[in-house]
Coordinates of C-alpha atoms and ligand atoms in Angstrom, one line a residue:
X172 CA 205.6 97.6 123.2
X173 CA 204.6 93.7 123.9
X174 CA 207.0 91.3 122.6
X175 CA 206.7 88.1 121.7
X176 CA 208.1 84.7 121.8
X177 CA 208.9 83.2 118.3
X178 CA 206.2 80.4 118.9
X179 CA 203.3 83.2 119.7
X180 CA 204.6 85.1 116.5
X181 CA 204.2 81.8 114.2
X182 CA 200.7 80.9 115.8
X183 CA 199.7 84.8 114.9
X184 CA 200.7 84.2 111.6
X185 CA 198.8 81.0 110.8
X186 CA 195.9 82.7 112.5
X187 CA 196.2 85.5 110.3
X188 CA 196.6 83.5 107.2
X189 CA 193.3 81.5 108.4
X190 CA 191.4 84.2 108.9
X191 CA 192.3 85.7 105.1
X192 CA 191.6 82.2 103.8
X193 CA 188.2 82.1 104.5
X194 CA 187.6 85.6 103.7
X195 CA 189.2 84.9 100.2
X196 CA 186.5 82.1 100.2
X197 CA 183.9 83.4 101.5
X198 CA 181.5 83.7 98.9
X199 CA 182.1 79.9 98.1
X200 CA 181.6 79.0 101.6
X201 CA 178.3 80.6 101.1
X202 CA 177.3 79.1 98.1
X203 CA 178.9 75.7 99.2
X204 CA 175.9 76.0 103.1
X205 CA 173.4 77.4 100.6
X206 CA 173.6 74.5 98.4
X207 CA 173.5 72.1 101.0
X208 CA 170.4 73.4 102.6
X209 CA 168.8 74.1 98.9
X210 CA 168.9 71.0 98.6
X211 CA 166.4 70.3 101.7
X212 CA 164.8 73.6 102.0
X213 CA 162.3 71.7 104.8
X214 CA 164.8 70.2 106.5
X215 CA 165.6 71.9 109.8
X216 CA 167.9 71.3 112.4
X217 CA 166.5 68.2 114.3
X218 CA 164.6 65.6 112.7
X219 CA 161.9 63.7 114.8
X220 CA 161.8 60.0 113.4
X221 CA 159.3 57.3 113.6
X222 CA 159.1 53.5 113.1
X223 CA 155.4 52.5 114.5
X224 CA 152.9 50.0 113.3
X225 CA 150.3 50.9 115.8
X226 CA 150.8 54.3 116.0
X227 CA 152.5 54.9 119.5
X228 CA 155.6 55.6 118.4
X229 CA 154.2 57.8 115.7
X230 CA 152.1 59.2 118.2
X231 CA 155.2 60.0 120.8
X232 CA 157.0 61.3 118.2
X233 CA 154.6 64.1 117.3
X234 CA 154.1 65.3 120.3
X235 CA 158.2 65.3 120.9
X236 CA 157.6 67.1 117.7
X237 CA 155.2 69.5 118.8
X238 CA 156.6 70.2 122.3
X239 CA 159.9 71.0 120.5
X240 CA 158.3 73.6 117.8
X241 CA 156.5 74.9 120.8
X242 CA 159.9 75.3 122.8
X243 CA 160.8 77.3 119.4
X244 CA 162.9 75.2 118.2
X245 CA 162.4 74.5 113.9
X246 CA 161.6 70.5 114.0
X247 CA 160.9 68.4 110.8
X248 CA 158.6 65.0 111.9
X249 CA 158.8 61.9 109.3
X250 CA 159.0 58.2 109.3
X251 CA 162.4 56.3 109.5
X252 CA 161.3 55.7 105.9
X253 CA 161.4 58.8 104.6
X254 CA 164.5 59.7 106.3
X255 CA 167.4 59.0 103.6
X256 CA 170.7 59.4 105.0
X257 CA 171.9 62.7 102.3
X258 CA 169.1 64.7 104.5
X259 CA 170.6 63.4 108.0
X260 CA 173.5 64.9 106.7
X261 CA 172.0 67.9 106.6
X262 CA 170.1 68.4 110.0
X263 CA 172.7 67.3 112.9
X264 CA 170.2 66.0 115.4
X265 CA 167.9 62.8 115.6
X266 CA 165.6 62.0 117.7
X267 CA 163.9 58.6 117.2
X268 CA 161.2 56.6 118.5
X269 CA 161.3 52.9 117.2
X270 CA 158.9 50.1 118.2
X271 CA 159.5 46.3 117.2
X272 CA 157.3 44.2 115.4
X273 CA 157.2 40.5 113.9
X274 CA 160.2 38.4 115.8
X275 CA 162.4 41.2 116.9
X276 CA 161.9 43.3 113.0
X277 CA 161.2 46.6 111.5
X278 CA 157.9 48.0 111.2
X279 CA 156.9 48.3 107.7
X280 CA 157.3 52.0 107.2
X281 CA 161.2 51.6 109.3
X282 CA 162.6 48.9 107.1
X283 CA 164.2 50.7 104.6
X284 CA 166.0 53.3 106.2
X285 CA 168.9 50.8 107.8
X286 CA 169.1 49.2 104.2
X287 CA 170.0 52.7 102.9
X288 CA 172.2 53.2 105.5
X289 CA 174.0 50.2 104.8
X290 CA 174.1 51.1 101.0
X291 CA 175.8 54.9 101.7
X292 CA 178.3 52.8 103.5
X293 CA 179.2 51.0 101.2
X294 CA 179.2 53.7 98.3
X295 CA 181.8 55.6 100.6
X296 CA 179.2 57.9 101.5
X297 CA 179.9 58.8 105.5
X298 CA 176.6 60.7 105.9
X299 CA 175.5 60.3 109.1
X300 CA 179.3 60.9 110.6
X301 CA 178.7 64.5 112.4
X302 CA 175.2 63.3 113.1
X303 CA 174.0 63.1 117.2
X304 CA 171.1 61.0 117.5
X305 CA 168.8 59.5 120.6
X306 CA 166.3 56.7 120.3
X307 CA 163.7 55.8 122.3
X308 CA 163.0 51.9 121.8
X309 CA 159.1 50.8 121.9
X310 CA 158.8 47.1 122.8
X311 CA 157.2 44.0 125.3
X312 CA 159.2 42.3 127.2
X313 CA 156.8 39.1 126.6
X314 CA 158.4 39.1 123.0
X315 CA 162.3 37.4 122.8
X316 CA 163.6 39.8 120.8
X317 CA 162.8 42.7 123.6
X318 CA 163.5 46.5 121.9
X319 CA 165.9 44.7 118.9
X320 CA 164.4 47.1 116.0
X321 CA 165.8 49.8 118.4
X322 CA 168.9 48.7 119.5
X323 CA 169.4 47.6 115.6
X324 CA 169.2 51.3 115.0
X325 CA 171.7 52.0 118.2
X326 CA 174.3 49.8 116.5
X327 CA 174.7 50.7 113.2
X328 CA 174.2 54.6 113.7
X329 CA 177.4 53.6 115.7
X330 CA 178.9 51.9 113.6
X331 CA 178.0 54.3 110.5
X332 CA 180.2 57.0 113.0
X333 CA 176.7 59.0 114.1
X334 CA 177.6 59.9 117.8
X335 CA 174.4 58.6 120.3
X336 CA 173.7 61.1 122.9
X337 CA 173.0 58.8 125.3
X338 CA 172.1 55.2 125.5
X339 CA 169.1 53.8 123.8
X340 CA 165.7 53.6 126.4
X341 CA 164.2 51.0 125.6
X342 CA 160.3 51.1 126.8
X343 CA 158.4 48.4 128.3
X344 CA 154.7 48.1 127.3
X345 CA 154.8 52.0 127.4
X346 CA 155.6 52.3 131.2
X347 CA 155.8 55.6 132.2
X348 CA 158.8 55.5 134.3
X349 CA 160.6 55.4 131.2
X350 CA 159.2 57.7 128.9
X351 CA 159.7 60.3 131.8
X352 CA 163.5 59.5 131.4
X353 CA 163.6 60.1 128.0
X354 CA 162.3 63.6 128.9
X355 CA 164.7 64.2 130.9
X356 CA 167.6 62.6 128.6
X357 CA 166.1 65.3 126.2
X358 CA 166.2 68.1 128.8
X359 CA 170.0 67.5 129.5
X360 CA 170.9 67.5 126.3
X361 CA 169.7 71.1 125.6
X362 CA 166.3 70.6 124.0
X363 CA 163.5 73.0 124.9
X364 CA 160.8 71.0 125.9
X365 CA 157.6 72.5 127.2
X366 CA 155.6 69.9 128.7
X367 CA 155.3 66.7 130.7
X368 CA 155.5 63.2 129.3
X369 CA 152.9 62.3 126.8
X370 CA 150.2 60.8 127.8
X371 CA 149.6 57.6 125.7
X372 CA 147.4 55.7 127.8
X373 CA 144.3 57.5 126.5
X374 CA 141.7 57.3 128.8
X375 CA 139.8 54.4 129.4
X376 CA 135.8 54.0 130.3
X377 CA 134.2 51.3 131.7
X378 CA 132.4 49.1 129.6
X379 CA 129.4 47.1 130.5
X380 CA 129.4 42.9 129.5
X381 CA 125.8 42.8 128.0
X382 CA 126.4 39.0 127.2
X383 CA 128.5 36.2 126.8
X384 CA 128.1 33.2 124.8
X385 CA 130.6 29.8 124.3
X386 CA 130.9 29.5 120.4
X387 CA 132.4 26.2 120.5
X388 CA 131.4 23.4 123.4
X389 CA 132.9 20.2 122.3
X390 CA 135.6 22.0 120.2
X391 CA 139.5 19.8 121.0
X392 CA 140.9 23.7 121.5
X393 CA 140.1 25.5 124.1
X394 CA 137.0 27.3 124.5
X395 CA 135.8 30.6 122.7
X396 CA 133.6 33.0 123.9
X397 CA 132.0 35.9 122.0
X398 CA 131.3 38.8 124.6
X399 CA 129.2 42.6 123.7
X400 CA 130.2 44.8 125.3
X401 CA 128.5 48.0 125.7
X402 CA 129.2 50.8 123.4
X403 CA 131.5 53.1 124.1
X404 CA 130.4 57.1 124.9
X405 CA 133.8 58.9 124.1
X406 CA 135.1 56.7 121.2
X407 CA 134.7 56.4 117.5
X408 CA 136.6 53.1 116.2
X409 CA 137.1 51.5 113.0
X410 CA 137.3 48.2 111.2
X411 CA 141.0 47.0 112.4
X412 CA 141.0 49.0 115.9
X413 CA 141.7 47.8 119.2
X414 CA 140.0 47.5 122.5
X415 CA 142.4 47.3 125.6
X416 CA 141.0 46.1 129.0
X417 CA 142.8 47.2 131.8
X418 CA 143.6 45.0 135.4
X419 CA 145.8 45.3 137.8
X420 CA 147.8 48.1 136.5
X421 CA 148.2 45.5 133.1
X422 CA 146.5 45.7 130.0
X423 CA 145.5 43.1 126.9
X424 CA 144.5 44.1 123.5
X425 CA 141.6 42.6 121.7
X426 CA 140.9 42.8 118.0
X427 CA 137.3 44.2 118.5
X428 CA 135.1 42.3 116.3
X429 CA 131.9 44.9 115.4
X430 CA 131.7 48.8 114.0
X431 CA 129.5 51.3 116.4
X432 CA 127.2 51.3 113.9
X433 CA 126.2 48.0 115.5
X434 CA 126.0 49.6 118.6
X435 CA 127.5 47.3 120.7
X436 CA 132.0 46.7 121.4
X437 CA 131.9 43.2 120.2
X438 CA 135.2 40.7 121.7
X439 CA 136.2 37.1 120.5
X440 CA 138.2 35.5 123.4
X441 CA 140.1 32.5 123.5
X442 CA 140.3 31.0 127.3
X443 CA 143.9 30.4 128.0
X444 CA 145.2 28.9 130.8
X445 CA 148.8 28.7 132.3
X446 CA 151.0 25.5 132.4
X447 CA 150.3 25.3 135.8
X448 CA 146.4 25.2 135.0
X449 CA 146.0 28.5 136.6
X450 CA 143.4 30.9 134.1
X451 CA 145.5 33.8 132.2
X452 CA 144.5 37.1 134.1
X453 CA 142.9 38.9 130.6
X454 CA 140.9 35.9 129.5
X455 CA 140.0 34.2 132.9
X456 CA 138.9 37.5 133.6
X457 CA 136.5 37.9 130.2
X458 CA 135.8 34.4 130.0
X459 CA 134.8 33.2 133.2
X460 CA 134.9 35.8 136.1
X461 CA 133.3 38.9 134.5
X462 CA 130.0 38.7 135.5
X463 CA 127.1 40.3 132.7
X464 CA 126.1 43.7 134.1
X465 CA 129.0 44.3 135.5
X466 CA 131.3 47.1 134.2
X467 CA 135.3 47.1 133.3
X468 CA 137.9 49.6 132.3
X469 CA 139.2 50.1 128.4
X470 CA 140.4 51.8 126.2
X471 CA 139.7 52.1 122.4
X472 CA 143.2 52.2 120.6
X473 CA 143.2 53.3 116.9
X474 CA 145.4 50.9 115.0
X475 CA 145.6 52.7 111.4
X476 CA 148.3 49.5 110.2
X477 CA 145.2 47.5 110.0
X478 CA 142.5 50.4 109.0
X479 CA 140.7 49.7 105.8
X480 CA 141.9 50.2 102.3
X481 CA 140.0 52.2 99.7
X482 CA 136.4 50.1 99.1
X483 CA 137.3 49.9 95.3
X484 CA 140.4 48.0 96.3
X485 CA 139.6 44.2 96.5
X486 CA 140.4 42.8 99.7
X487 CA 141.7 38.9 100.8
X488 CA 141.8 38.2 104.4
X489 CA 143.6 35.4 105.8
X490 CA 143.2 34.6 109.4
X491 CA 142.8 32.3 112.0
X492 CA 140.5 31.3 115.5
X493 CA 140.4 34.7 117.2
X494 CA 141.6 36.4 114.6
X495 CA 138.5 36.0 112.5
X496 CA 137.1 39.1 115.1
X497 CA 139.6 41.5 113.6
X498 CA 138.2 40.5 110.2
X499 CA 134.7 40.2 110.5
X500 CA 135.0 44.1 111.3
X501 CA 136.3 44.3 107.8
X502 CA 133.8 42.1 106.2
X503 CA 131.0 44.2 107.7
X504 CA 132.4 47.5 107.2
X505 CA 132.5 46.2 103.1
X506 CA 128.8 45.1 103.7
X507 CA 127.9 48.7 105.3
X508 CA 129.8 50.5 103.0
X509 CA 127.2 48.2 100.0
X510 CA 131.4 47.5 98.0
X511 CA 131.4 46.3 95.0
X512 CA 135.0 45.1 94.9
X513 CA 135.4 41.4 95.6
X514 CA 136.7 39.8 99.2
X515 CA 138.0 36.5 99.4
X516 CA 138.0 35.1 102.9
X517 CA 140.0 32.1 103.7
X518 CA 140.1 31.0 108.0
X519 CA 141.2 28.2 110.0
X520 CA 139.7 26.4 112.9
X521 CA 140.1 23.2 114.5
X522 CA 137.0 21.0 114.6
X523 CA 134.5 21.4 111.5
X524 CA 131.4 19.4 113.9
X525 CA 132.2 22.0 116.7
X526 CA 134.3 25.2 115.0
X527 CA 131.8 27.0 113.3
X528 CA 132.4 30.5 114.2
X529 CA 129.7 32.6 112.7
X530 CA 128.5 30.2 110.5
X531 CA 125.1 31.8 109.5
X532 CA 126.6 35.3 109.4
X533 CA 129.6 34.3 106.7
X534 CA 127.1 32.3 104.5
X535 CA 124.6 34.9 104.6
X536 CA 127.7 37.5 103.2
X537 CA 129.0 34.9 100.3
X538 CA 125.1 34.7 99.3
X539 CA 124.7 38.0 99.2
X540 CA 127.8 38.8 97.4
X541 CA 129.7 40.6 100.3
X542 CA 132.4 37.5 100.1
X543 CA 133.5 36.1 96.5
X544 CA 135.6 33.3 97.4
X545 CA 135.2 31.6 101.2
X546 CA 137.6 28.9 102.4
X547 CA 137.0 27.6 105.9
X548 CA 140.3 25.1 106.8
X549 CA 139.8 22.7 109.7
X550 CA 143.1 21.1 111.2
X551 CA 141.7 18.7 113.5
X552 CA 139.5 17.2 110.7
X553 CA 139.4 13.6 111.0
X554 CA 140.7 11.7 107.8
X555 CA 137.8 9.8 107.2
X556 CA 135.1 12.2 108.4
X557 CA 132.8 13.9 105.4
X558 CA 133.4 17.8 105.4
X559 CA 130.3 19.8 105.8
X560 CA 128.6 21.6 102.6
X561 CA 128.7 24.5 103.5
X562 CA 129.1 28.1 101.6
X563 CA 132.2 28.0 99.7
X564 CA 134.9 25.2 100.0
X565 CA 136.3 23.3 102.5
X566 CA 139.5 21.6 103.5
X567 CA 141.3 20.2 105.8
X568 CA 144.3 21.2 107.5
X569 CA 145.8 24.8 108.2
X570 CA 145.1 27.8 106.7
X571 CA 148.6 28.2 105.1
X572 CA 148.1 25.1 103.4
X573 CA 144.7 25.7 101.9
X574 CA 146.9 29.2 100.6
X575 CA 148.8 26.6 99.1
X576 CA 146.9 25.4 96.5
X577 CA 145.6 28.8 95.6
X578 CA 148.8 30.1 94.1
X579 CA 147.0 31.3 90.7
X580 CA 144.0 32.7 92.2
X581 CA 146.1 34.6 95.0
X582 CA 148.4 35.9 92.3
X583 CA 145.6 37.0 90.0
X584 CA 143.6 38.8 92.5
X585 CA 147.3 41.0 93.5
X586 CA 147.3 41.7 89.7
X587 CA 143.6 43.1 90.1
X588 CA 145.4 45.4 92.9
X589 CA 144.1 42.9 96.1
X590 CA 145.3 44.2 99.8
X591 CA 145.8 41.4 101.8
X592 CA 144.9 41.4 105.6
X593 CA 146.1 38.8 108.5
X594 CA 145.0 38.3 111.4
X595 CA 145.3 35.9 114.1
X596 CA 148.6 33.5 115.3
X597 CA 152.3 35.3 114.6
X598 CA 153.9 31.7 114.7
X599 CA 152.9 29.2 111.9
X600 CA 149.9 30.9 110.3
X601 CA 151.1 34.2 109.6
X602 CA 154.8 32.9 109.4
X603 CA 154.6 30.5 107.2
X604 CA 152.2 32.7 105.0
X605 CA 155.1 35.4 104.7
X606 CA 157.1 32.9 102.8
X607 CA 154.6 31.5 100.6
X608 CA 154.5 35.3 99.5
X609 CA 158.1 35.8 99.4
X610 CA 158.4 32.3 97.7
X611 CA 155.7 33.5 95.3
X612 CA 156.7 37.3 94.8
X613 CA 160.2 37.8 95.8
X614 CA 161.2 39.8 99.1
X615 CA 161.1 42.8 97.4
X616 CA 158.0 42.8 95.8
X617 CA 156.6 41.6 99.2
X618 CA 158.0 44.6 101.0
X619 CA 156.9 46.6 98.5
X620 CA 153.4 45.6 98.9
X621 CA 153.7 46.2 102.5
X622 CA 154.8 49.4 102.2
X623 CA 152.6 50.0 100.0
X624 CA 149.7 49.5 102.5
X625 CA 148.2 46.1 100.3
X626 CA 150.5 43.6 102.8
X627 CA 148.9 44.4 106.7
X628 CA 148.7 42.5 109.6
X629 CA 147.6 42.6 113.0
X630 CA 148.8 39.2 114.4
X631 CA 150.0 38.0 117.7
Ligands
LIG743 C1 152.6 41.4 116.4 C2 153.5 42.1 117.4 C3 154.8 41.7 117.5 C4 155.7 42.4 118.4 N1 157.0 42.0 118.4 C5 157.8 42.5 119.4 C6 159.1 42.1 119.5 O1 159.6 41.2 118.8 N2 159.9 42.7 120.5 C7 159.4 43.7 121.3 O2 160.1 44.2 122.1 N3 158.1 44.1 121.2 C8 157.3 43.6 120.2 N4 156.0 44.0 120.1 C9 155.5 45.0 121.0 C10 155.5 46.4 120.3 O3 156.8 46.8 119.9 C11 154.9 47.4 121.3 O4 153.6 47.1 121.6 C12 155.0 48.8 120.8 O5 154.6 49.7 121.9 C13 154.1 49.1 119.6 O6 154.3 50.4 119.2 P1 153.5 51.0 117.9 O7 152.1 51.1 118.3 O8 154.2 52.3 117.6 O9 153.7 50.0 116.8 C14 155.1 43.4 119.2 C15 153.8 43.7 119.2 C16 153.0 43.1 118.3 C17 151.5 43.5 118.2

């Protein structure tokens, strides 16, 4: 017969008594898991989670999605949004893909989820505590605030008591060094994944420049060109997409300016130069050294933040120099589409002799009822200087101040259910024209317009 120590006896015993514990309980126990998952009947095991304005991330994170169903694993794919910490509770593992937007901030359908996170906190509510997550940053290293929506995320999951897998990647302009990393982060960690690394440089064609034209000789800012492009074989795009030209291993986005209907890839470029006078490689390159005939290499990006809303939906767009390209699409998709709901149009240029960007085109659409309201704002408008009649009002100074005196009408067209749509410079115009709204509405309201699609921009 084996005999045993005293300790081994008492360690059998509290085994024992374990063991007949959670048999006692068992059906509890069961009801207790069954509940749980009840309560999320599509939740499975590892949630795939997306913050994207663009639609990379998104894009990343279904295929991560997709690779991992086809690895056999039971995924559930959502935005950070719809995430709400009581279901991370649930499924155990999170993956994440998160790009940054605005000065380092949330994109519009990820700015909720840290808020709720914060809020369980506080309510005592340790949700995300036997949670492991990984995130995969999105971001441009041209921007200060490199990766921060990401490595926001990093921090407080940690600090909430979620357990990281590994340490946030955080992705420079999509380089593919790194998204092959994350793979194989994901690989070591257990996941099934069946293929390589997504590709999300789609393919690119080369484009022919049919012509070039200077919109603005004598202008005090820098010169604009207008370039048509040939039409692209193996694209479709739509009102608020992107064209990206590719050199030297780089590439630049452009708001592209026409529809395909028009049948040609139309470009608004501002010439930039460097402080040391040298040409900036994207526009030197479509500005000056692109020669007509000549072919380059893009890519058509679809950029559903800044698709269309519903025609019924009355639209105000608010933008400035270049960005007037990433509206005019809008304004003629409104005027193809024969829409009945109104569109305001307020822009800003410098010079009101020299800045008139598709003049002929925008009064043609306010005669014909296209545009309702037009307001063309000229900073560099001398004080004593007569401002043109032209369709619509004038003023002078920036477009955010014009916005200014338009509080009513602004605020009645939102009542009527108005989207608006920005496009053109981050700093100052599109800035300052987020706190006349949250001046005006209240932060909430104005996130809640944003999320609700009516609140887009595409602004750099
Ligand atoms: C208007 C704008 C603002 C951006 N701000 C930042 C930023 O502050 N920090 C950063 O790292 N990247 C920034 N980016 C780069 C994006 O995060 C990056 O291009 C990302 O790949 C976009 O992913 P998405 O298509 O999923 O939205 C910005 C991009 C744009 C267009």
């Amino acid at each position: 017969m084996i005999s045993l120590q005293p300790w081994g006896q008492a360690s059998l015993l509290i085994l024992g008594w374990c063991l007949l514990t959670l048999w006692c309980f068992r059906a509890s126990l069961r009801q207790f898991w069954h509940n749980r998952r009840a309560a999320h009947p599509d939740l499975p095991e590892i949630l795939v989670a997306y913050a994207s304005e663009g639609g990379t991330a998104a894009a990343l994170a279904g295929d991560l999605a997709q690779q991992l169903e086809q690895g056999g694993e039971a995924v559930a794919l959502l935005s950070l949004n719809q995430l709400s910490p009581q279901q991370l509770a649930v499924s155990r593992r999170l993956l994440i893909i998160a790009s940054t937007y605005g000065d380092g901030e949330a994109p519009a359908n990820g700015q909720q989820f840290l808020r709720r996170l914060q809020h369980s906190q506080q309510q005592g509510q340790h949700v995300v505590q036997d949670v492991r997550y990984a995130i995969l940053a999105l971001g441009d290293d041209d921007y200060p605030q490199f990766c921060a929506f990401g490595l926001q995320l990093h921090k407080q999951l940690q600090q909430a008591g979620a357990q990281p897998m590994f340490d946030p990647l955080c992705v420079n302009r999509q380089e593919r060094q790194t998204l092959q990393l994350w793979q194989q982060q994901l690989a070591a960690q257990g996941f099934t994944l069946t293929d390589a690394v997504a590709d999300v440089h789609t393919a690119t064609e080369a484009l022919t420049l049919e012509q070039r034209r200077w919109l603005n000789p004598g202008s005090p800012g820098a010169a604009l060109y207008e370039l048509h492009l040939s039409k692209p074989h193996h694209s479709h795009w739509q009102a608020g997409d992107i064209a990206r030209l590719w050199l030297a291993g780089r590439y630049r986005d452009y708001s592209i300016a026409s529809l395909p209907e028009e049948n040609h890839l139309r470009l608004l470029v501002r010439e930039q130069h460097h402080d040391n006078g040298e040409p900036g490689l994207g526009s030197g390159w479509l500005c000056q050294q692109w020669q007509p005939g000549s072919t380059s290499r893009f890519s058509v990006r679809s950029n559903p933040a800044f698709h269309a809303p519903p025609t019924a939906v009355p639209l105000i767009l608010i933008g400035n120099g270049t960005g007037l390209a990433g509206l005019r699409a809008h304004l003629k998709q409104r005027s193809l589409q024969n829409s009945q709901a109104s569109c305001w149009l307020l822009f800003g240029e410098r010079s009101p002799e020299h800045d008139r960007i598709w003049q002929q085109e925008l009064d043609h659409w306010y005669q014909s009822g296209v545009l309702t309201e037009l307001d063309r704002c000229y900073s560099r408008a001398s004080g004593a200087a007569e401002l043109p009649a032209l369709c619509g009002r004038s003023h002078r100074g920036y477009v955010q101040h014009a916005l200014q005196g338009e509080q009513k009408r602004l605020l009645q067209w939102l009542k009527q259910g108005a989207a608006i749509y920005i496009c053109g410079s981050r700093d100052g115009m599109a800035s300052d024209i987020d706190q006349l709204l949250q001046q005006w509405l209240g932060k909430r309201a104005t996130e809640r317009l944003q999320q609700q699609g009516r609140y887009r921009k595409d602004v750099y």
